[in-house]
Amino acid sequence: MRHFLSVNQLRVEEIYSILETAEDYRNKPVNLNKQLFAANLFFEPSTRTKMSFIVAQRKLGLEILDFHSESSSVLKGESLYDTARTFESIGSNLLIVRHHSDSWFEELDDRISIPVINAGAGKEEHPTQCMLDLLTIYQEFGTIEGLKVVIVGDIKHSRVARSNAFALRKLGADVHLCAAPGFEDDELDFPYISIDEAVEICDVVILLRIQHERHLHKAETSDYLQLYGLTKERERKMKNQAIILHPAPINRGVEIDTDLVECGRSRIFKQMENGVFVRMAIMMTVLNEWGIINNENNFKACKTLAAN
Ligand code: ASP
């Protein structure tokens, strides 16, 4: 399997190799100087992921096939598989897919002969967000091993929580979860702590949005900030060097006090900036892995995807 579907498929050294490649791209422009097409198949809303993929693709010199499911043959009942095969047939060299199904990639996997990158799978996986979060943490502390990290919020419905919890543990972080009643996920085998304990002991506080679109009934949020969110009072209790992450979009005043969104500890907009370079590195890695480019001098992350 050589698609980029989950950070779980990567070995530790492969993860770091992609992070280093992303750092290189920040300072060293890279352009493939070859006509290659990338199709962005987003079946769910997206601002940051889609736009940073587009910026990353333009920086690499890729031609972009921009797809809008609401004006496509999906409305005539076309499946994800037939849509993906169509893009493969017309000459796309790379597919970026976001879909509301938790396991959409099972429909494609070994039936598609061009690389596929997971840009979000239901509430299950968001590996490119995870990689940019890892880069942001790594930049800050120079390591991930031994850091205390807490993921706070709607754990049950968040693909970011799942991807990050497993990847951070793999890299040696001490991962905790924190959730309001009903937002816990018993399938995730990580210790739960309260928000008040979390802010005092953790180096990294990753906040999550309440995933209203994945709930049957809209959650009541009027006292959420005070009971479970990052208030200014809690922020003052954080360790000196501790940082705040959030994958965004942010519900200001719900999971975080609006004044903290751009406070000194916040790396929220840094995460977005890092997303461009991480996505460049991931695309280059899969294109190289598939032999679509042979660009070993331009980047370090060659042959990094596990062949499992
Ligand atoms: N943008 C992230 C995602 O697509 C987080 C969120 O939507 O809350 O999962």
Short mmCIF file of N, CA and C in Angstrom, two decimals, residues 22-156:
data_model
loop_
_atom_site.label_atom_id
_atom_site.label_comp_id
_atom_site.label_asym_id
_atom_site.label_seq_id
_atom_site.Cartn_x
_atom_site.Cartn_y
_atom_site.Cartn_z
N ALA A 22 9.80 18.95 4.80
CA ALA A 22 8.91 20.12 4.86
C ALA A 22 9.71 21.35 5.29
N GLU A 23 10.57 21.19 6.28
CA GLU A 23 11.40 22.33 6.74
C GLU A 23 12.29 22.83 5.61
N ASP A 24 12.86 21.91 4.83
CA ASP A 24 13.71 22.30 3.69
C ASP A 24 12.93 23.14 2.70
N TYR A 25 11.69 22.74 2.43
CA TYR A 25 10.90 23.44 1.42
C TYR A 25 10.54 24.86 1.85
N ARG A 26 10.54 25.10 3.16
CA ARG A 26 10.24 26.45 3.63
C ARG A 26 11.29 27.44 3.08
N ASN A 27 12.52 26.98 3.03
CA ASN A 27 13.61 27.89 2.63
C ASN A 27 14.08 27.69 1.20
N LYS A 28 13.81 26.50 0.65
CA LYS A 28 14.38 26.19 -0.66
C LYS A 28 13.26 25.88 -1.65
N PRO A 29 12.95 26.80 -2.56
CA PRO A 29 11.86 26.53 -3.50
C PRO A 29 12.15 25.28 -4.33
N VAL A 30 11.12 24.52 -4.61
CA VAL A 30 11.30 23.34 -5.45
C VAL A 30 10.19 23.34 -6.48
N ASN A 31 10.56 23.12 -7.74
CA ASN A 31 9.56 23.09 -8.80
C ASN A 31 9.88 21.90 -9.68
N LEU A 32 8.86 21.10 -9.98
CA LEU A 32 9.10 19.84 -10.69
C LEU A 32 9.45 20.05 -12.16
N ASN A 33 9.07 21.20 -12.71
CA ASN A 33 9.35 21.48 -14.12
C ASN A 33 8.94 20.31 -15.02
N LYS A 34 7.78 19.79 -14.76
CA LYS A 34 7.27 18.64 -15.52
C LYS A 34 5.76 18.76 -15.48
N GLN A 35 5.07 18.45 -16.59
CA GLN A 35 3.61 18.57 -16.52
C GLN A 35 3.00 17.37 -15.80
N LEU A 36 2.54 17.64 -14.60
CA LEU A 36 1.86 16.61 -13.80
C LEU A 36 0.55 17.22 -13.28
N PHE A 37 -0.48 16.38 -13.20
CA PHE A 37 -1.80 16.87 -12.78
C PHE A 37 -2.18 16.30 -11.41
N ALA A 38 -2.70 17.17 -10.56
CA ALA A 38 -3.22 16.73 -9.26
C ALA A 38 -4.69 17.09 -9.19
N ALA A 39 -5.53 16.12 -8.79
CA ALA A 39 -6.97 16.38 -8.66
C ALA A 39 -7.33 16.45 -7.19
N ASN A 40 -8.04 17.50 -6.82
CA ASN A 40 -8.46 17.70 -5.43
C ASN A 40 -9.93 17.33 -5.29
N LEU A 41 -10.18 16.14 -4.78
CA LEU A 41 -11.56 15.63 -4.70
C LEU A 41 -12.08 15.83 -3.27
N PHE A 42 -12.67 16.97 -3.04
CA PHE A 42 -13.20 17.28 -1.70
C PHE A 42 -14.71 17.12 -1.72
N PHE A 43 -15.19 16.13 -0.97
CA PHE A 43 -16.63 15.87 -0.86
C PHE A 43 -17.20 16.45 0.43
N GLU A 44 -16.33 17.07 1.23
CA GLU A 44 -16.74 17.74 2.47
C GLU A 44 -16.15 19.14 2.43
N PRO A 45 -16.76 20.10 3.16
CA PRO A 45 -16.21 21.46 3.16
C PRO A 45 -14.77 21.50 3.66
N SER A 46 -14.02 22.46 3.14
CA SER A 46 -12.64 22.64 3.58
C SER A 46 -12.18 24.04 3.21
N THR A 47 -11.48 24.69 4.11
CA THR A 47 -10.79 25.94 3.77
C THR A 47 -9.30 25.70 3.80
N ARG A 48 -8.75 25.43 4.99
CA ARG A 48 -7.29 25.30 5.15
C ARG A 48 -6.69 24.14 4.38
N THR A 49 -7.27 22.96 4.53
CA THR A 49 -6.64 21.79 3.90
C THR A 49 -6.63 21.96 2.39
N LYS A 50 -7.78 22.31 1.83
CA LYS A 50 -7.85 22.43 0.38
C LYS A 50 -6.96 23.56 -0.13
N MET A 51 -7.05 24.71 0.51
CA MET A 51 -6.27 25.85 0.01
C MET A 51 -4.78 25.64 0.21
N SER A 52 -4.39 24.99 1.29
CA SER A 52 -2.94 24.79 1.46
C SER A 52 -2.44 23.70 0.50
N PHE A 53 -3.28 22.73 0.17
CA PHE A 53 -2.88 21.79 -0.89
C PHE A 53 -2.70 22.56 -2.20
N ILE A 54 -3.60 23.49 -2.49
CA ILE A 54 -3.49 24.23 -3.76
C ILE A 54 -2.22 25.08 -3.78
N VAL A 55 -1.93 25.77 -2.68
CA VAL A 55 -0.70 26.56 -2.63
C VAL A 55 0.51 25.63 -2.79
N ALA A 56 0.48 24.50 -2.09
CA ALA A 56 1.59 23.54 -2.17
C ALA A 56 1.74 23.02 -3.61
N GLN A 57 0.62 22.72 -4.24
CA GLN A 57 0.67 22.22 -5.62
C GLN A 57 1.23 23.28 -6.56
N ARG A 58 0.81 24.53 -6.38
CA ARG A 58 1.33 25.60 -7.25
C ARG A 58 2.82 25.80 -7.03
N LYS A 59 3.26 25.72 -5.78
CA LYS A 59 4.70 25.88 -5.50
C LYS A 59 5.50 24.78 -6.19
N LEU A 60 4.91 23.58 -6.28
CA LEU A 60 5.61 22.46 -6.93
C LEU A 60 5.47 22.51 -8.46
N GLY A 61 4.63 23.39 -8.95
CA GLY A 61 4.42 23.47 -10.40
C GLY A 61 3.45 22.43 -10.93
N LEU A 62 2.60 21.87 -10.05
CA LEU A 62 1.60 20.89 -10.50
C LEU A 62 0.41 21.61 -11.14
N GLU A 63 -0.19 20.98 -12.14
CA GLU A 63 -1.45 21.49 -12.72
C GLU A 63 -2.59 20.97 -11.84
N ILE A 64 -3.53 21.87 -11.50
CA ILE A 64 -4.57 21.50 -10.53
C ILE A 64 -5.90 21.25 -11.23
N LEU A 65 -6.47 20.08 -10.98
CA LEU A 65 -7.82 19.78 -11.46
C LEU A 65 -8.76 19.99 -10.28
N ASP A 66 -9.44 21.12 -10.30
CA ASP A 66 -10.26 21.47 -9.15
C ASP A 66 -11.67 20.92 -9.36
N PHE A 67 -12.11 20.15 -8.40
CA PHE A 67 -13.37 19.41 -8.53
C PHE A 67 -14.35 19.94 -7.49
N HIS A 68 -15.58 20.14 -7.91
CA HIS A 68 -16.61 20.60 -6.95
C HIS A 68 -17.73 19.57 -6.97
N SER A 69 -17.86 18.81 -5.91
CA SER A 69 -18.82 17.70 -5.93
C SER A 69 -20.23 18.20 -6.22
N GLU A 70 -20.55 19.44 -5.77
CA GLU A 70 -21.92 19.94 -5.93
C GLU A 70 -22.25 20.30 -7.38
N SER A 71 -21.24 20.36 -8.27
CA SER A 71 -21.54 20.62 -9.69
C SER A 71 -20.96 19.50 -10.55
N SER A 72 -20.79 18.32 -9.94
CA SER A 72 -20.17 17.21 -10.66
C SER A 72 -21.19 16.08 -10.88
N SER A 73 -20.75 15.01 -11.52
CA SER A 73 -21.64 13.88 -11.75
C SER A 73 -21.96 13.09 -10.49
N VAL A 74 -21.37 13.50 -9.36
CA VAL A 74 -21.77 12.91 -8.07
C VAL A 74 -23.27 13.13 -7.88
N LEU A 75 -23.76 14.29 -8.36
CA LEU A 75 -25.20 14.59 -8.23
C LEU A 75 -26.05 13.63 -9.07
N LYS A 76 -25.41 12.98 -10.05
CA LYS A 76 -26.14 11.99 -10.86
C LYS A 76 -25.96 10.60 -10.29
N GLY A 77 -25.31 10.52 -9.13
CA GLY A 77 -25.18 9.23 -8.45
C GLY A 77 -23.83 8.56 -8.66
N GLU A 78 -22.87 9.28 -9.27
CA GLU A 78 -21.57 8.64 -9.51
C GLU A 78 -20.86 8.37 -8.18
N SER A 79 -20.25 7.21 -8.08
CA SER A 79 -19.59 6.81 -6.83
C SER A 79 -18.21 7.46 -6.72
N LEU A 80 -17.65 7.37 -5.50
CA LEU A 80 -16.28 7.87 -5.30
C LEU A 80 -15.32 7.10 -6.20
N TYR A 81 -15.49 5.77 -6.26
CA TYR A 81 -14.58 4.97 -7.08
C TYR A 81 -14.63 5.40 -8.55
N ASP A 82 -15.84 5.55 -9.10
CA ASP A 82 -15.95 5.94 -10.51
C ASP A 82 -15.41 7.35 -10.74
N THR A 83 -15.59 8.22 -9.75
CA THR A 83 -15.04 9.58 -9.87
C THR A 83 -13.52 9.51 -9.90
N ALA A 84 -12.95 8.73 -8.98
CA ALA A 84 -11.49 8.62 -8.91
C ALA A 84 -10.93 7.98 -10.18
N ARG A 85 -11.59 6.94 -10.67
CA ARG A 85 -11.12 6.27 -11.91
C ARG A 85 -11.20 7.22 -13.09
N THR A 86 -12.22 8.10 -13.07
CA THR A 86 -12.34 9.08 -14.16
C THR A 86 -11.12 9.99 -14.17
N PHE A 87 -10.74 10.49 -13.00
CA PHE A 87 -9.58 11.39 -12.95
C PHE A 87 -8.30 10.65 -13.34
N GLU A 88 -8.22 9.40 -12.94
CA GLU A 88 -7.05 8.60 -13.34
C GLU A 88 -7.03 8.47 -14.88
N SER A 89 -8.20 8.18 -15.47
CA SER A 89 -8.27 7.96 -16.92
C SER A 89 -7.92 9.20 -17.73
N ILE A 90 -8.32 10.36 -17.22
CA ILE A 90 -8.07 11.57 -18.02
C ILE A 90 -6.67 12.13 -17.78
N GLY A 91 -5.89 11.44 -16.96
CA GLY A 91 -4.48 11.81 -16.87
C GLY A 91 -4.01 12.42 -15.57
N SER A 92 -4.83 12.36 -14.53
CA SER A 92 -4.35 12.87 -13.25
C SER A 92 -3.24 11.96 -12.72
N ASN A 93 -2.23 12.55 -12.14
CA ASN A 93 -1.11 11.79 -11.59
C ASN A 93 -1.22 11.60 -10.08
N LEU A 94 -2.16 12.29 -9.46
CA LEU A 94 -2.24 12.29 -7.99
C LEU A 94 -3.66 12.68 -7.60
N LEU A 95 -4.20 11.99 -6.59
CA LEU A 95 -5.54 12.34 -6.08
C LEU A 95 -5.43 12.75 -4.62
N ILE A 96 -6.07 13.87 -4.30
CA ILE A 96 -6.20 14.29 -2.91
C ILE A 96 -7.68 14.11 -2.59
N VAL A 97 -8.01 13.32 -1.57
CA VAL A 97 -9.43 13.00 -1.34
C VAL A 97 -9.84 13.32 0.10
N ARG A 98 -10.95 14.04 0.21
CA ARG A 98 -11.63 14.21 1.51
C ARG A 98 -13.07 13.74 1.32
N HIS A 99 -13.52 12.88 2.23
CA HIS A 99 -14.87 12.31 2.07
C HIS A 99 -15.45 12.05 3.46
N HIS A 100 -16.79 12.12 3.55
CA HIS A 100 -17.43 11.96 4.87
C HIS A 100 -17.41 10.53 5.39
N SER A 101 -17.12 9.56 4.53
CA SER A 101 -17.07 8.17 5.00
C SER A 101 -15.79 7.95 5.82
N ASP A 102 -15.92 7.18 6.92
CA ASP A 102 -14.75 6.89 7.75
C ASP A 102 -13.73 6.02 7.02
N SER A 103 -14.21 5.27 6.05
CA SER A 103 -13.32 4.28 5.42
C SER A 103 -13.39 4.34 3.89
N TRP A 104 -13.51 5.57 3.36
CA TRP A 104 -13.66 5.70 1.90
C TRP A 104 -12.51 5.05 1.15
N PHE A 105 -11.32 5.01 1.77
CA PHE A 105 -10.17 4.51 1.03
C PHE A 105 -10.27 3.02 0.71
N GLU A 106 -11.12 2.29 1.48
CA GLU A 106 -11.28 0.86 1.16
C GLU A 106 -11.88 0.70 -0.23
N GLU A 107 -12.68 1.70 -0.66
CA GLU A 107 -13.30 1.65 -1.98
C GLU A 107 -12.25 1.85 -3.10
N LEU A 108 -11.15 2.52 -2.76
CA LEU A 108 -10.14 2.83 -3.78
C LEU A 108 -8.93 1.90 -3.67
N ASP A 109 -8.23 2.06 -2.60
CA ASP A 109 -7.03 1.30 -2.24
C ASP A 109 -6.33 0.67 -3.44
N ASP A 110 -6.39 -0.67 -3.60
CA ASP A 110 -5.61 -1.30 -4.66
C ASP A 110 -6.30 -1.29 -6.02
N ARG A 111 -7.41 -0.54 -6.15
CA ARG A 111 -8.10 -0.48 -7.44
C ARG A 111 -7.74 0.77 -8.22
N ILE A 112 -6.93 1.64 -7.61
CA ILE A 112 -6.55 2.90 -8.26
C ILE A 112 -5.04 2.85 -8.50
N SER A 113 -4.63 3.23 -9.71
CA SER A 113 -3.21 3.07 -10.06
C SER A 113 -2.44 4.37 -10.04
N ILE A 114 -2.92 5.35 -9.32
CA ILE A 114 -2.16 6.58 -9.07
C ILE A 114 -2.22 6.84 -7.56
N PRO A 115 -1.24 7.56 -7.02
CA PRO A 115 -1.24 7.76 -5.57
C PRO A 115 -2.42 8.59 -5.07
N VAL A 116 -2.90 8.20 -3.90
CA VAL A 116 -4.02 8.88 -3.26
C VAL A 116 -3.55 9.41 -1.90
N ILE A 117 -3.86 10.66 -1.61
CA ILE A 117 -3.54 11.24 -0.30
C ILE A 117 -4.84 11.52 0.44
N ASN A 118 -4.90 11.08 1.68
CA ASN A 118 -6.08 11.26 2.51
C ASN A 118 -6.10 12.68 3.09
N ALA A 119 -7.09 13.47 2.67
CA ALA A 119 -7.23 14.83 3.20
C ALA A 119 -8.37 14.91 4.21
N GLY A 120 -8.77 13.75 4.73
CA GLY A 120 -9.83 13.71 5.74
C GLY A 120 -10.81 12.58 5.46
N ALA A 121 -10.93 11.67 6.43
CA ALA A 121 -11.85 10.54 6.29
C ALA A 121 -12.81 10.55 7.46
N GLY A 122 -14.05 11.01 7.21
CA GLY A 122 -15.09 11.00 8.23
C GLY A 122 -14.57 11.48 9.57
N LYS A 123 -14.82 10.67 10.61
CA LYS A 123 -14.30 11.02 11.95
C LYS A 123 -13.10 10.14 12.30
N GLU A 124 -12.49 9.54 11.28
CA GLU A 124 -11.48 8.51 11.53
C GLU A 124 -10.04 9.01 11.41
N GLU A 125 -9.72 9.71 10.34
CA GLU A 125 -8.31 10.01 10.07
C GLU A 125 -8.15 11.36 9.39
N HIS A 126 -7.11 12.09 9.77
CA HIS A 126 -6.74 13.32 9.07
C HIS A 126 -5.21 13.42 9.11
N PRO A 127 -4.55 12.55 8.33
CA PRO A 127 -3.10 12.42 8.49
C PRO A 127 -2.29 13.64 8.08
N THR A 128 -2.75 14.45 7.13
CA THR A 128 -1.91 15.61 6.77
C THR A 128 -2.02 16.69 7.86
N GLN A 129 -3.18 16.80 8.51
CA GLN A 129 -3.30 17.70 9.67
C GLN A 129 -2.36 17.22 10.78
N CYS A 130 -2.35 15.91 10.97
CA CYS A 130 -1.49 15.34 12.00
C CYS A 130 -0.03 15.68 11.73
N MET A 131 0.40 15.54 10.48
CA MET A 131 1.81 15.81 10.16
C MET A 131 2.16 17.28 10.39
N LEU A 132 1.23 18.19 10.10
CA LEU A 132 1.55 19.61 10.31
C LEU A 132 1.53 19.93 11.81
N ASP A 133 0.71 19.22 12.56
CA ASP A 133 0.73 19.41 14.02
C ASP A 133 2.06 18.90 14.60
N LEU A 134 2.50 17.75 14.09
CA LEU A 134 3.79 17.21 14.56
C LEU A 134 4.92 18.19 14.24
N LEU A 135 4.87 18.76 13.04
CA LEU A 135 5.93 19.72 12.65
C LEU A 135 5.91 20.93 13.59
N THR A 136 4.74 21.41 13.91
CA THR A 136 4.61 22.59 14.77
C THR A 136 5.17 22.29 16.17
N ILE A 137 4.88 21.12 16.68
CA ILE A 137 5.37 20.74 18.00
C ILE A 137 6.89 20.53 17.95
N TYR A 138 7.35 19.88 16.91
CA TYR A 138 8.78 19.59 16.76
C TYR A 138 9.58 20.88 16.65
N GLN A 139 9.07 21.84 15.89
CA GLN A 139 9.75 23.14 15.75
C GLN A 139 9.93 23.80 17.11
N GLU A 140 8.92 23.64 17.94
CA GLU A 140 8.89 24.34 19.21
C GLU A 140 9.85 23.72 20.23
N PHE A 141 9.84 22.39 20.29
CA PHE A 141 10.56 21.72 21.38
C PHE A 141 11.80 20.95 20.89
N GLY A 142 11.95 20.81 19.57
CA GLY A 142 13.09 20.06 19.03
C GLY A 142 12.98 18.57 19.26
N THR A 143 11.88 18.14 19.82
CA THR A 143 11.62 16.71 20.05
C THR A 143 10.12 16.53 20.29
N ILE A 144 9.69 15.29 20.21
CA ILE A 144 8.29 14.99 20.57
C ILE A 144 8.29 13.99 21.73
N GLU A 145 9.36 13.21 21.76
CA GLU A 145 9.50 12.19 22.80
C GLU A 145 9.48 12.84 24.20
N GLY A 146 8.67 12.28 25.07
CA GLY A 146 8.65 12.73 26.47
C GLY A 146 7.75 13.93 26.73
N LEU A 147 7.23 14.56 25.67
CA LEU A 147 6.34 15.72 25.91
C LEU A 147 5.00 15.22 26.44
N LYS A 148 4.42 16.02 27.30
CA LYS A 148 3.06 15.73 27.76
C LYS A 148 2.10 16.51 26.87
N VAL A 149 1.21 15.78 26.21
CA VAL A 149 0.28 16.41 25.27
C VAL A 149 -1.14 16.05 25.68
N VAL A 150 -2.03 17.03 25.63
CA VAL A 150 -3.44 16.73 25.88
C VAL A 150 -4.25 17.16 24.65
N ILE A 151 -5.18 16.30 24.27
CA ILE A 151 -6.11 16.62 23.18
C ILE A 151 -7.47 16.84 23.84
N VAL A 152 -8.01 18.04 23.65
CA VAL A 152 -9.18 18.48 24.42
C VAL A 152 -10.37 18.75 23.52
N GLY A 153 -11.52 18.15 23.82
CA GLY A 153 -12.72 18.54 23.10
C GLY A 153 -13.57 17.37 22.67
N ASP A 154 -14.11 17.47 21.47
CA ASP A 154 -15.05 16.48 20.96
C ASP A 154 -14.28 15.28 20.39
N ILE A 155 -13.66 14.54 21.32
CA ILE A 155 -12.79 13.42 20.93
C ILE A 155 -13.57 12.40 20.09
N LYS A 156 -14.79 12.14 20.50
CA LYS A 156 -15.58 11.08 19.88
C LYS A 156 -15.79 11.28 18.38
#
